[in-house]
PDB file of C-alpha atoms in Angstrom:
ATOM      1  CA  VAL Y   1       8.988  17.058  -9.205  1.00 62.00           C
ATOM      2  CA  VAL Y   2      10.967  18.915 -12.012  1.00 65.00           C
ATOM      3  CA  ALA Y   3      10.956  22.354 -13.278  1.00 61.00           C
ATOM      4  CA  GLN Y   4      11.114  23.236 -17.042  1.00 61.00           C
ATOM      5  CA  THR Y   5      14.185  25.261 -17.908  1.00 62.00           C
ATOM      6  CA  GLY Y   6      13.424  28.887 -17.512  1.00 66.00           C
ATOM      7  CA  SER Y   7      10.365  28.181 -15.492  1.00 67.00           C
ATOM      8  CA  MET Y   8       9.589  29.136 -11.746  1.00 73.00           C
ATOM      9  CA  ALA Y   9       7.078  26.374 -11.380  1.00 78.00           C
ATOM     10  CA  CYS Y  10       7.813  22.829 -10.835  1.00 83.00           C
ATOM     11  CA  THR Y  11       5.652  20.050 -12.554  1.00 88.00           C
ATOM     12  CA  LEU Y  12       5.062  16.430 -11.252  1.00 91.00           C
ATOM     13  CA  CYS Y  13       6.652  13.674 -13.148  1.00 94.00           C
ATOM     14  CA  PRO Y  14       3.942  11.533 -15.069  1.00 95.00           C
ATOM     15  CA  LEU Y  15       3.157   8.080 -14.462  1.00 95.00           C
ATOM     16  CA  GLY Y  16       6.254   5.753 -15.632  1.00 95.00           C
ATOM     17  CA  GLU Y  17       8.643   8.584 -14.843  1.00 96.00           C
ATOM     18  CA  TYR Y  18      10.519   9.813 -11.639  1.00 96.00           C
ATOM     19  CA  ALA Y  19      12.924  12.408 -10.425  1.00 94.00           C
ATOM     20  CA  ASN Y  20      15.608  11.562  -7.824  1.00 91.00           C
ATOM     21  CA  ASP Y  21      17.119  14.821  -7.194  1.00 89.00           C
ATOM     22  CA  THR Y  22      16.297  18.448  -6.677  1.00 84.00           C
ATOM     23  CA  GLY Y  23      16.713  20.958  -9.466  1.00 81.00           C
ATOM     24  CA  MET Y  24      16.047  18.435 -12.218  1.00 86.00           C
ATOM     25  CA  THR Y  25      14.636  19.624 -15.576  1.00 87.00           C
ATOM     26  CA  GLU Y  26      13.619  16.237 -16.956  1.00 92.00           C
ATOM     27  CA  CYS Y  27      12.137  13.073 -15.534  1.00 94.00           C
ATOM     28  CA  PHE Y  28      13.921   9.412 -15.706  1.00 96.00           C
ATOM     29  CA  ILE Y  29      11.815   7.257 -17.809  1.00 96.00           C
ATOM     30  CA  CYS Y  30      11.106   3.809 -16.330  1.00 96.00           C
ATOM     31  CA  GLY Y  31      12.229   1.187 -18.254  1.00 94.00           C
ATOM     32  CA  ALA Y  32      14.066   3.251 -20.491  1.00 94.00           C
ATOM     33  CA  GLY Y  33      16.023   1.332 -23.239  1.00 93.00           C
ATOM     34  CA  THR Y  34      13.966  -1.827 -22.995  1.00 91.00           C
ATOM     35  CA  GLY Y  35      11.576  -0.797 -26.123  1.00 93.00           C
ATOM     36  CA  GLN Y  36       8.686  -1.350 -24.087  1.00 93.00           C
ATOM     37  CA  GLU Y  37       8.449   2.034 -21.866  1.00 93.00           C
ATOM     38  CA  GLU Y  38       4.678   1.843 -22.463  1.00 94.00           C
ATOM     39  CA  LYS Y  39       4.314  -1.197 -20.210  1.00 95.00           C
ATOM     40  CA  TRP Y  40       5.948   0.550 -17.304  1.00 96.00           C
ATOM     41  CA  THR Y  41       4.389   2.725 -14.773  1.00 95.00           C
ATOM     42  CA  THR Y  42       5.093   4.240 -11.253  1.00 96.00           C
ATOM     43  CA  SER Y  43       3.028   2.527  -8.413  1.00 94.00           C
ATOM     44  CA  GLN Y  44       3.103   2.098  -4.550  1.00 93.00           C
ATOM     45  CA  ALA Y  45       1.574  -0.763  -2.384  1.00 91.00           C
ATOM     46  CA  VAL Y  46      -1.256   0.515  -0.023  1.00 92.00           C
ATOM     47  CA  VAL Y  47      -2.491  -2.018   2.622  1.00 93.00           C
ATOM     48  CA  ALA Y  48      -6.140  -1.565   3.774  1.00 92.00           C
ATOM     49  CA  GLN Y  49      -8.012  -4.109   5.779  1.00 93.00           C
ATOM     50  CA  GLY Y  50      -5.263  -6.653   5.365  1.00 92.00           C
ATOM     51  CA  LYS Y  51      -5.377  -6.589   1.392  1.00 89.00           C
ATOM     52  CA  GLU Y  52      -2.706  -5.248  -0.606  1.00 87.00           C
ATOM     53  CA  THR Y  53      -3.734  -2.941  -3.392  1.00 87.00           C
ATOM     54  CA  TRP Y  54      -1.229  -1.297  -5.905  1.00 88.00           C
ATOM     55  CA  LEU Y  55      -1.862   2.196  -6.977  1.00 92.00           C
ATOM     56  CA  GLN Y  56      -0.277   4.269  -9.461  1.00 93.00           C
ATOM     57  CA  VAL Y  57       1.790   7.311  -8.579  1.00 93.00           C
ATOM     58  CA  GLN Y  58       2.654  10.623 -10.156  1.00 94.00           C
ATOM     59  CA  GLY Y  59       5.485  12.464  -8.896  1.00 93.00           C
ATOM     60  CA  SER Y  60       7.839   9.676  -7.793  1.00 94.00           C
ATOM     61  CA  VAL Y  61      10.905  10.285  -6.431  1.00 94.00           C
ATOM     62  CA  ASN Y  62      12.997   7.186  -7.205  1.00 94.00           C
ATOM     63  CA  GLN Y  63      13.367   4.182  -9.379  1.00 94.00           C
ATOM     64  CA  SER Y  64      11.828   1.878  -6.528  1.00 94.00           C
ATOM     65  CA  TYR Y  65       8.381   3.190  -7.755  1.00 95.00           C
ATOM     66  CA  CYS Y  66       8.917   1.820 -11.336  1.00 95.00           C
ATOM     67  CA  GLY Y  67       7.037  -1.489 -12.023  1.00 94.00           C
ATOM     68  CA  CYS Y  68       5.009  -2.951 -14.840  1.00 93.00           C
ATOM     69  CA  ILE Y  69       1.505  -1.974 -15.556  1.00 94.00           C
ATOM     70  CA  ALA Y  70      -1.573  -4.326 -14.632  1.00 92.00           C
ATOM     71  CA  GLY Y  71      -1.626  -7.318 -16.949  1.00 93.00           C
ATOM     72  CA  THR Y  72       1.992  -7.741 -17.016  1.00 93.00           C
ATOM     73  CA  TYR Y  73       4.707  -8.821 -14.722  1.00 92.00           C
ATOM     74  CA  LEU Y  74       8.509  -8.320 -14.450  1.00 92.00           C
ATOM     75  CA  TRP Y  75      10.750 -11.096 -15.675  1.00 90.00           C
ATOM     76  CA  ASN Y  76      14.598 -10.517 -16.625  1.00 90.00           C
ATOM     77  CA  GLY Y  77      14.175  -6.703 -16.514  1.00 90.00           C
ATOM     78  CA  ARG Y  78      11.361  -6.633 -19.133  1.00 92.00           C
ATOM     79  CA  CYS Y  79       7.662  -6.437 -18.681  1.00 93.00           C
ATOM     80  CA  GLU Y  80       5.902  -9.786 -19.907  1.00 93.00           C
ATOM     81  CA  GLU Y  81       2.360 -10.357 -20.797  1.00 94.00           C
ATOM     82  CA  CYS Y  82       0.481 -12.354 -17.815  1.00 93.00           C
ATOM     83  CA  ILE Y  83       0.262 -15.915 -18.676  1.00 90.00           C
ATOM     84  CA  GLN Y  84      -2.703 -18.330 -18.142  1.00 92.00           C
ATOM     85  CA  GLY Y  85      -3.490 -19.175 -14.368  1.00 94.00           C
ATOM     86  CA  SER Y  86      -1.740 -16.095 -13.224  1.00 93.00           C
ATOM     87  CA  ILE Y  87      -2.920 -12.902 -11.941  1.00 92.00           C
ATOM     88  CA  CYS Y  88      -0.799  -9.679 -12.660  1.00 92.00           C
ATOM     89  CA  GLU Y  89      -2.341  -6.621 -10.774  1.00 87.00           C
ATOM     90  CA  GLY Y  90       0.329  -4.035 -11.329  1.00 83.00           C
ATOM     91  CA  SER Y  91       2.824  -4.999  -8.845  1.00 80.00           C
ATOM     92  CA  SER Y  92       5.450  -6.336 -11.345  1.00 82.00           C
ATOM     93  CA  LYS Y  93       4.656  -9.829  -9.549  1.00 84.00           C
ATOM     94  CA  LEU Y  94       3.109 -12.613 -11.014  1.00 86.00           C
ATOM     95  CA  LEU Y  95       0.483 -14.489  -8.665  1.00 89.00           C
ATOM     96  CA  LEU Y  96      -0.810 -17.975  -9.253  1.00 92.00           C
ATOM     97  CA  GLU Y  97      -4.754 -18.379  -9.275  1.00 92.00           C
ATOM     98  CA  PRO Y  98      -6.120 -21.071  -7.193  1.00 93.00           C
ATOM     99  CA  GLY Y  99      -5.620 -24.603  -8.791  1.00 93.00           C
ATOM    100  CA  PHE Y 100      -2.309 -23.572 -10.620  1.00 91.00           C
ATOM    101  CA  PHE Y 101       1.202 -24.265  -9.414  1.00 87.00           C
ATOM    102  CA  SER Y 102       4.736 -23.235 -10.418  1.00 84.00           C
ATOM    103  CA  ARG Y 103       8.296 -24.619 -10.192  1.00 79.00           C
ATOM    104  CA  PRO Y 104      11.330 -22.469  -9.955  1.00 75.00           C
ATOM    105  CA  GLU Y 105      13.303 -22.436 -13.291  1.00 66.00           C
ATOM    106  CA  GLU Y 106      16.828 -24.251 -13.296  1.00 46.00           C
TER     107      GLU Y 106
END
């Protein structure tokens, strides 16, 4: 939540941005400097009936909410497009579809 300079009201940081201190006048942008800020969002995991779902969150209070949008996954600090045989549901993780496997990179 940030306040515009000279304003008495606070505003929630939009998706893909966060404010980690009180009295801020601007939100930090997730993925700033990567050249792909549009592929970042702010989200949080919610578990219901044993299933994890990622929901986008406005008004994020720290960088830990930053992650890649659905259809991409986090690799070496960048959001990469989801690859064949994988599921990228917006958690920054790459999950394998049934019938596919992966080996650790060396």
